[in-house]
Tab-separated table of C-alpha atoms in Angstrom:
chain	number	residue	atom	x	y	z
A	1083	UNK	CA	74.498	67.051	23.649
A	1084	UNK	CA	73.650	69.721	20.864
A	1085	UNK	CA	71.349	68.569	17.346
A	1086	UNK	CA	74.908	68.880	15.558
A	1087	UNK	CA	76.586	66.536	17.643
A	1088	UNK	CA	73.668	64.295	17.923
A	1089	UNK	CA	73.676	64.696	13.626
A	1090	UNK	CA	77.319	63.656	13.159
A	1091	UNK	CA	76.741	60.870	16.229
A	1092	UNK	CA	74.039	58.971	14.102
A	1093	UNK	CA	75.761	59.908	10.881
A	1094	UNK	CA	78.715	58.088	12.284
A	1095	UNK	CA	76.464	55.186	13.159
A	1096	UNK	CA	74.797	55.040	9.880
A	1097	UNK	CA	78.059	55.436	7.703
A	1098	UNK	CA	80.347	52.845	10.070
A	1099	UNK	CA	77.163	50.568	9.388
A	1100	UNK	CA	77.364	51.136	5.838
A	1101	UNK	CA	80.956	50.592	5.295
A	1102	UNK	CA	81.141	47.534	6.986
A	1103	UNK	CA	78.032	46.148	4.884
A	1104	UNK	CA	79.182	47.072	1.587
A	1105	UNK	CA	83.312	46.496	2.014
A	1106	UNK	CA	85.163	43.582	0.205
A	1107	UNK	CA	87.899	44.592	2.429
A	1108	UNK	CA	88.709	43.323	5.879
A	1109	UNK	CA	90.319	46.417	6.707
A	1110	UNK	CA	87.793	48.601	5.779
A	1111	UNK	CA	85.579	46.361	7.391
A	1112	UNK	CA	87.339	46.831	10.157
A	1113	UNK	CA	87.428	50.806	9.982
A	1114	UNK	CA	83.272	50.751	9.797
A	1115	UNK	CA	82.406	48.827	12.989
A	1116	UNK	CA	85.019	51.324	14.672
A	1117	UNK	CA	83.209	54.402	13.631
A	1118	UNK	CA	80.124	52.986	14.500
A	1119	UNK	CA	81.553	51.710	17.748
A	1120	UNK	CA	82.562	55.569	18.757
A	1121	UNK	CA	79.572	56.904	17.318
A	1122	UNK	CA	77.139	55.038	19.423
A	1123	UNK	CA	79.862	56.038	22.978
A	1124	UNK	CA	78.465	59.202	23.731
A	1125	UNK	CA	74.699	57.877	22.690
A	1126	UNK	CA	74.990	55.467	25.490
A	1127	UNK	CA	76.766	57.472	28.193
A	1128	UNK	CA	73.849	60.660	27.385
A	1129	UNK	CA	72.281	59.717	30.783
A	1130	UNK	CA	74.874	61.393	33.582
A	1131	UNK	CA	74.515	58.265	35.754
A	1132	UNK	CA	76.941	56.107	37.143
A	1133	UNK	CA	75.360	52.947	35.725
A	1134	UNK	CA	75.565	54.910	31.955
A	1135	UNK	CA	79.294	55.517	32.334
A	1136	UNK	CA	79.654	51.691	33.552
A	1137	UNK	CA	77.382	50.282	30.744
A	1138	UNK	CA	79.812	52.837	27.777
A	1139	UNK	CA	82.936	51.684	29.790
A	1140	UNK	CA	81.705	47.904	29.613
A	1141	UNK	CA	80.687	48.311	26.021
A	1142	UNK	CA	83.791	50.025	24.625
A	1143	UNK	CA	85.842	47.351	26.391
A	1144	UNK	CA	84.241	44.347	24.804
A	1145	UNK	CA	83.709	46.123	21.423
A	1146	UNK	CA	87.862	46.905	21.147
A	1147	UNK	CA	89.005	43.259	22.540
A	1148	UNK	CA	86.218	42.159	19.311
A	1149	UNK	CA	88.149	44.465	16.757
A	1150	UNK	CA	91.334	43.281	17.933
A	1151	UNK	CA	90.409	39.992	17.360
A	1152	UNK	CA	89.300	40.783	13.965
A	1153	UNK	CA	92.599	42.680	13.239
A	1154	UNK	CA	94.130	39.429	14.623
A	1155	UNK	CA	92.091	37.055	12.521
A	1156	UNK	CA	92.262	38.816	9.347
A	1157	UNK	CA	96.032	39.728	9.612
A	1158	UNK	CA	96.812	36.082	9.907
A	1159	UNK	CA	94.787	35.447	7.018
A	1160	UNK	CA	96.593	37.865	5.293
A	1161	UNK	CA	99.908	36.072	6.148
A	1162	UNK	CA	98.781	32.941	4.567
A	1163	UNK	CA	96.985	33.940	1.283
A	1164	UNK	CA	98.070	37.165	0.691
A	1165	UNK	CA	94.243	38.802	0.179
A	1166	UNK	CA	92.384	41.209	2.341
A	1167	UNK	CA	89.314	39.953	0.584
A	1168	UNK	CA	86.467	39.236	3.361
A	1169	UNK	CA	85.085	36.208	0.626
A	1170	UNK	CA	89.551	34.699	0.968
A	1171	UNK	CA	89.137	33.863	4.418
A	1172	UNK	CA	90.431	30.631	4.301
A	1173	UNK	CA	92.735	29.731	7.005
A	1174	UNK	CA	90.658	27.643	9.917
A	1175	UNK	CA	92.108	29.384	12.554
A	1176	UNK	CA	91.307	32.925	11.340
A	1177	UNK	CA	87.748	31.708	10.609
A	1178	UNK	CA	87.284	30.567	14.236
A	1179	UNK	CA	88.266	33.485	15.332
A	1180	UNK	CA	86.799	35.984	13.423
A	1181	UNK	CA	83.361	34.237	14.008
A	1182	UNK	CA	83.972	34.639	17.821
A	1183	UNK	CA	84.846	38.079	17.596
A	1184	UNK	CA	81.259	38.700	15.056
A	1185	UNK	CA	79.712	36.781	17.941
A	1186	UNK	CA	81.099	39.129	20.577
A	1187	UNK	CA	80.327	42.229	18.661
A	1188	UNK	CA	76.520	41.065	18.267
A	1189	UNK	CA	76.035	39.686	22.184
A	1190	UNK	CA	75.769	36.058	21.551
A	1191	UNK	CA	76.632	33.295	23.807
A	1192	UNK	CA	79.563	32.093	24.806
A	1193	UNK	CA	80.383	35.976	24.685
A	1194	UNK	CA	77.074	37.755	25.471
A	1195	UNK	CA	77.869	38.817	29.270
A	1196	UNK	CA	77.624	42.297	28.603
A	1197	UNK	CA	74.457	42.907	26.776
A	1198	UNK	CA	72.121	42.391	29.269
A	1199	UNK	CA	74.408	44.766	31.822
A	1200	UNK	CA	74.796	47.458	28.769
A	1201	UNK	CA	70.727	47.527	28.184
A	1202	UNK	CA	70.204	47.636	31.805
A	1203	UNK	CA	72.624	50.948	32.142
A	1204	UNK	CA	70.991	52.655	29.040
A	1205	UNK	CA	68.109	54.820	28.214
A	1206	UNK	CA	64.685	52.679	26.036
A	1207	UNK	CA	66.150	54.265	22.829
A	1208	UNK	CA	69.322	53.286	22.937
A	1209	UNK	CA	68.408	49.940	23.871
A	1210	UNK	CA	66.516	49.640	20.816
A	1211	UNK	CA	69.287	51.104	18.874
A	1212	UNK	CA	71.875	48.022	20.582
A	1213	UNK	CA	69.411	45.060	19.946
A	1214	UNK	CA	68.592	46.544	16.314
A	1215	UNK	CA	70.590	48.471	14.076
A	1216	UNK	CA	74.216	47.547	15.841
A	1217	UNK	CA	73.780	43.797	15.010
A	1218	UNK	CA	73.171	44.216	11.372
A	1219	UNK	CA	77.024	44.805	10.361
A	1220	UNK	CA	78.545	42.087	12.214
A	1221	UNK	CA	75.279	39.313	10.584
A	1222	UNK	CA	76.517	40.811	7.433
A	1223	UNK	CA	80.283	39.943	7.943
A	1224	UNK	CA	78.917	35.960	9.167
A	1225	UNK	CA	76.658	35.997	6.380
A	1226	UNK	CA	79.236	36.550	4.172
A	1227	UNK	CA	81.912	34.191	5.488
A	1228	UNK	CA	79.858	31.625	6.616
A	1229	UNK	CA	80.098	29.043	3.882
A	1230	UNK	CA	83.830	29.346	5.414
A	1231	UNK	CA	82.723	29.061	9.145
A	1232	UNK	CA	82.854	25.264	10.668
A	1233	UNK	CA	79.742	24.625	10.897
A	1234	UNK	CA	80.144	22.820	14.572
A	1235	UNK	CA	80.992	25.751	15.640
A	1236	UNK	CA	77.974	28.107	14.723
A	1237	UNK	CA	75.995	25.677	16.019
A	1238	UNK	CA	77.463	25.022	19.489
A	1239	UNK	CA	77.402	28.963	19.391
A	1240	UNK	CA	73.732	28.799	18.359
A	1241	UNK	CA	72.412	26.303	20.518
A	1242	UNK	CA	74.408	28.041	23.755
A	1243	UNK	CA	72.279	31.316	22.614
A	1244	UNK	CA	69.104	29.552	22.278
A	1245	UNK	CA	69.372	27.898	25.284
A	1246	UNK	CA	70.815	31.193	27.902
A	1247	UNK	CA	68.342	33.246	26.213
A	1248	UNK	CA	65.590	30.944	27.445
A	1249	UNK	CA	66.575	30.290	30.660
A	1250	UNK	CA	68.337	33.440	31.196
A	1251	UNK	CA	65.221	35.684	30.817
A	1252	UNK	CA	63.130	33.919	33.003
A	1253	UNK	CA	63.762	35.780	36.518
A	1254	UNK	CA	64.252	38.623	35.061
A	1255	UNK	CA	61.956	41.538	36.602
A	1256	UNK	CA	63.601	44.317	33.952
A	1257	UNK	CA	62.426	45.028	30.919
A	1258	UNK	CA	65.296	45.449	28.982
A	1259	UNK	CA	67.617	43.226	30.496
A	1260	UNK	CA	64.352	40.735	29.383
A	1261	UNK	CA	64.464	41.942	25.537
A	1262	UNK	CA	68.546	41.418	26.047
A	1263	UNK	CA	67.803	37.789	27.102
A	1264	UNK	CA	65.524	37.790	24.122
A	1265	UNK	CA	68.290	39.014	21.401
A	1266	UNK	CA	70.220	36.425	23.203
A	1267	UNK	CA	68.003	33.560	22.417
A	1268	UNK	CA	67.229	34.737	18.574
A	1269	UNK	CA	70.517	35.306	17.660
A	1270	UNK	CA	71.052	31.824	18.661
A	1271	UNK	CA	68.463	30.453	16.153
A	1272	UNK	CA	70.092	33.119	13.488
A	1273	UNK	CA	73.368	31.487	13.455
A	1274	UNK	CA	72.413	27.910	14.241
A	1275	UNK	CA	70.866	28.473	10.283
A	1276	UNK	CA	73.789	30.574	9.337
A	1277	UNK	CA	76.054	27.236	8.621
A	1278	UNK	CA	73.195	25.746	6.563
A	1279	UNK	CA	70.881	28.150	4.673
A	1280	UNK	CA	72.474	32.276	5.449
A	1281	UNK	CA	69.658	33.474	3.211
A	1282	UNK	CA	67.143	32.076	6.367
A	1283	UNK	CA	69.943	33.845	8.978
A	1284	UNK	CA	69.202	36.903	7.276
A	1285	UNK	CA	64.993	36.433	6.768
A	1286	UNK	CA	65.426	35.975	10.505
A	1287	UNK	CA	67.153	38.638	11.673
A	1288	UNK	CA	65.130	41.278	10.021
A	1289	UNK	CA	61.627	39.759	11.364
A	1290	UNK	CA	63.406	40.123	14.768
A	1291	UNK	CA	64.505	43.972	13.979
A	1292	UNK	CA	60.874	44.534	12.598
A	1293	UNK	CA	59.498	42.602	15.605
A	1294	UNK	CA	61.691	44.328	18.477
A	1295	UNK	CA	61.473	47.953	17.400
A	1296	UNK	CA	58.163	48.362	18.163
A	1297	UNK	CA	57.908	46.844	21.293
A	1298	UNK	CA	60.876	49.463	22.533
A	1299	UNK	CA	58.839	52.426	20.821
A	1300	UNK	CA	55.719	51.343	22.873
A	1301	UNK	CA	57.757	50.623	25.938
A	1302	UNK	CA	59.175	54.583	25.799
A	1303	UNK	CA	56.173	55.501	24.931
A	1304	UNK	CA	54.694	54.506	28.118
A	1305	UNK	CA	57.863	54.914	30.258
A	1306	UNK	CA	57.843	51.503	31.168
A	1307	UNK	CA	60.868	49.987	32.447
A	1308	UNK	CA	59.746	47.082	35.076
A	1309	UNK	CA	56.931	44.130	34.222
A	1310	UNK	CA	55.355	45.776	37.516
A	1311	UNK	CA	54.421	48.702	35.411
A	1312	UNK	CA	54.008	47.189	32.465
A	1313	UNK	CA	51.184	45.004	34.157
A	1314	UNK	CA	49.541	48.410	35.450
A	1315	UNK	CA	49.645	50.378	31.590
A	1316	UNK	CA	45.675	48.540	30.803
A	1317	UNK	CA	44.766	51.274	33.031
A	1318	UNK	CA	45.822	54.581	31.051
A	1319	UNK	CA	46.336	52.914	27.344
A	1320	UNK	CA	44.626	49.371	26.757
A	1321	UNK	CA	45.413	48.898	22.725
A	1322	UNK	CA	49.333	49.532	23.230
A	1323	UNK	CA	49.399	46.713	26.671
A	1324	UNK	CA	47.944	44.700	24.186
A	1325	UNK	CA	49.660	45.026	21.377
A	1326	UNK	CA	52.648	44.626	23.277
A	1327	UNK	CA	51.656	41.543	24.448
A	1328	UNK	CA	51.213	40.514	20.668
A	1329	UNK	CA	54.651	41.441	19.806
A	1330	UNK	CA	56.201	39.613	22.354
A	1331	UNK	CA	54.352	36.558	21.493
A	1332	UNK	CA	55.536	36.972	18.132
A	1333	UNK	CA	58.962	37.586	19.230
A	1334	UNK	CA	58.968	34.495	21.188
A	1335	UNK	CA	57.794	32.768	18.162
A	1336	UNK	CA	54.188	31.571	19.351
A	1337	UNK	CA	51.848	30.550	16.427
A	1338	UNK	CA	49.991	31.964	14.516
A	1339	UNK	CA	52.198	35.399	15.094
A	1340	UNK	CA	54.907	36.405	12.322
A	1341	UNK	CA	58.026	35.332	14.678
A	1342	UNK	CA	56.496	31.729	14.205
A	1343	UNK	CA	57.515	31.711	10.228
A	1344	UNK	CA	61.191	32.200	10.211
A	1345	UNK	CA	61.612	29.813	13.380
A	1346	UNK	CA	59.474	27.347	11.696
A	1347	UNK	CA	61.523	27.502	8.431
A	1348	UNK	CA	64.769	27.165	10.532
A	1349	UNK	CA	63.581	23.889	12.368
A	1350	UNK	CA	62.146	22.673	8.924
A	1351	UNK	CA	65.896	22.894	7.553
A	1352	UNK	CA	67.659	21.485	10.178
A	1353	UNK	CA	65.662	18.635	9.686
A	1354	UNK	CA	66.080	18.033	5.697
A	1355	UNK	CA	69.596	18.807	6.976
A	1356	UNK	CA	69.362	15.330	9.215
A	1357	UNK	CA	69.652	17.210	12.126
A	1358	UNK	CA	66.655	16.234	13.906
A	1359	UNK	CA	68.373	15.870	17.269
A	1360	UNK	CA	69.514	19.808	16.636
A	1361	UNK	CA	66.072	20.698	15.574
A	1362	UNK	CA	64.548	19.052	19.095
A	1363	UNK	CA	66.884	20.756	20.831
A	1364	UNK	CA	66.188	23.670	19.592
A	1365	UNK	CA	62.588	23.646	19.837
């Protein structure tokens, strides 16, 4: 790929992004995550692999069925109130599934099968650039229907997340398909707080963006793909094994680290919401 095309691919990105974040419209909404959805294509499918071309075919597919299901949602919406307005989304049905398809587009549980496979089929970078920068339209779009969301059903959502994140990380030998697990798991705790307190959903997500870039930079700039030779980089640079153990301490939200905060201001929430049993369950 030549610097111009690589210029209009992450122009694309950045504009789709953009859009989406700063529309009223669902339809131009809608246009945004598309651009960025065909900007970021060729990003992923760089690498002439056959596992590149299967992680860009398995990403397109479950990015389109997503849009279509935002089409879907916001059409029928527009059949019963007449507005394209994102803040009009009023009929239940639309809502539920326009919060699925957000939850599709971002890789969370029920609907996060592919994240871990896209990550594993990608290059460092453009795992960071998945886990990071794609998830911040769609968390805008929840953030700003959420007071419209059923709240049962961000948190069954959340919850799912929190828990296959955990669990699913565990026997996991790869890197990235660990940090997938990982976006897994904290997008879980960013929309369990999404149907009580978005402002916290948002505080969260960005200390995860903040957290997680780093520990991708680090990890390409060591070439380190495996926890085998992530265990053996003490040898040639001590300061970035260790700081990488850091961040993913504070990613995991261990106290006294950063990551800690924003999961301790969630549980503290769900718990002056009444929702202790949610907030043991969670912890």
């Amino acid at each position: 790929i030549t610097p111009a095309s690589m210029t209009i691919v992450f122009l694309g990105i950045t504009i789709g992004t953009i859009m989406t974040m700063s529309s009223s419209n669902w339809l131009m909404a809608w246009i945004g995550l598309e651009l960025n959805m065909l900007a970021i294509l060729p990003i992923i499918s760089k690498p002439k692999t056959t596992r590149a071309s299967e992680a860009t075919t398995k990403y397109f597919l479950t990015q389109a069925i997503a849009s279509a299901m935002m089409l879907l949602s916001s059409t029928i919406n527009v059949w019963q109130t007449g507005s394209w307005s994102i803040l009009e989304l009023k009929n239940k049905f639309s809502t539920t599934i326009m919060a699925l398809s957000l939850m599709m587009k971002m890789g969370a549980a029920p609907i996060h099968f592919w994240l871990p496979e896209v990550l594993q089929g990608t290059t460092l970078q453009t795992a960071l650039l998945i886990t990071t920068w794609q998830k911040i339209a769609p968390v805008t779009l929840m953030y700003m229907i959420s007071n419209n969301i059923q709240p049962t059903i961000l948190v069954s959502a959340g919850i799912l997340s929190m828990i296959i994140g955990g669990l699913g990380g565990i026997s996991q030998t790869q890197l990235r398909k660990m940090m997938a697990y990982s976006s897994i798991n904290n997008l879980g705790w960013t929309i369990t707080i999404m149907a009580f307190s978005p402002n916290m959903a948002l505080m969260n997500i960005f200390t995860y963006i903040i957290m997680t870039t780093p520990i991708f930079l680090m990890m390409t700039n060591m070439s380190t793909k495996t926890l085998q030779n992530l265990s053996t980089t003490w040898t040639t640079s001590m300061t970035m094994t260790l700081s990488i153990a850091l961040l993913m301490l504070s990613t995991s939200g261990l106290p006294p680290f950063t990551g800690f905060m924003p999961k301790m201001l969630i549980l503290n929430e769900l718990i002056s919401q009444k929702l202790t049993t949610l907030a043991t369950l969670a912890i």
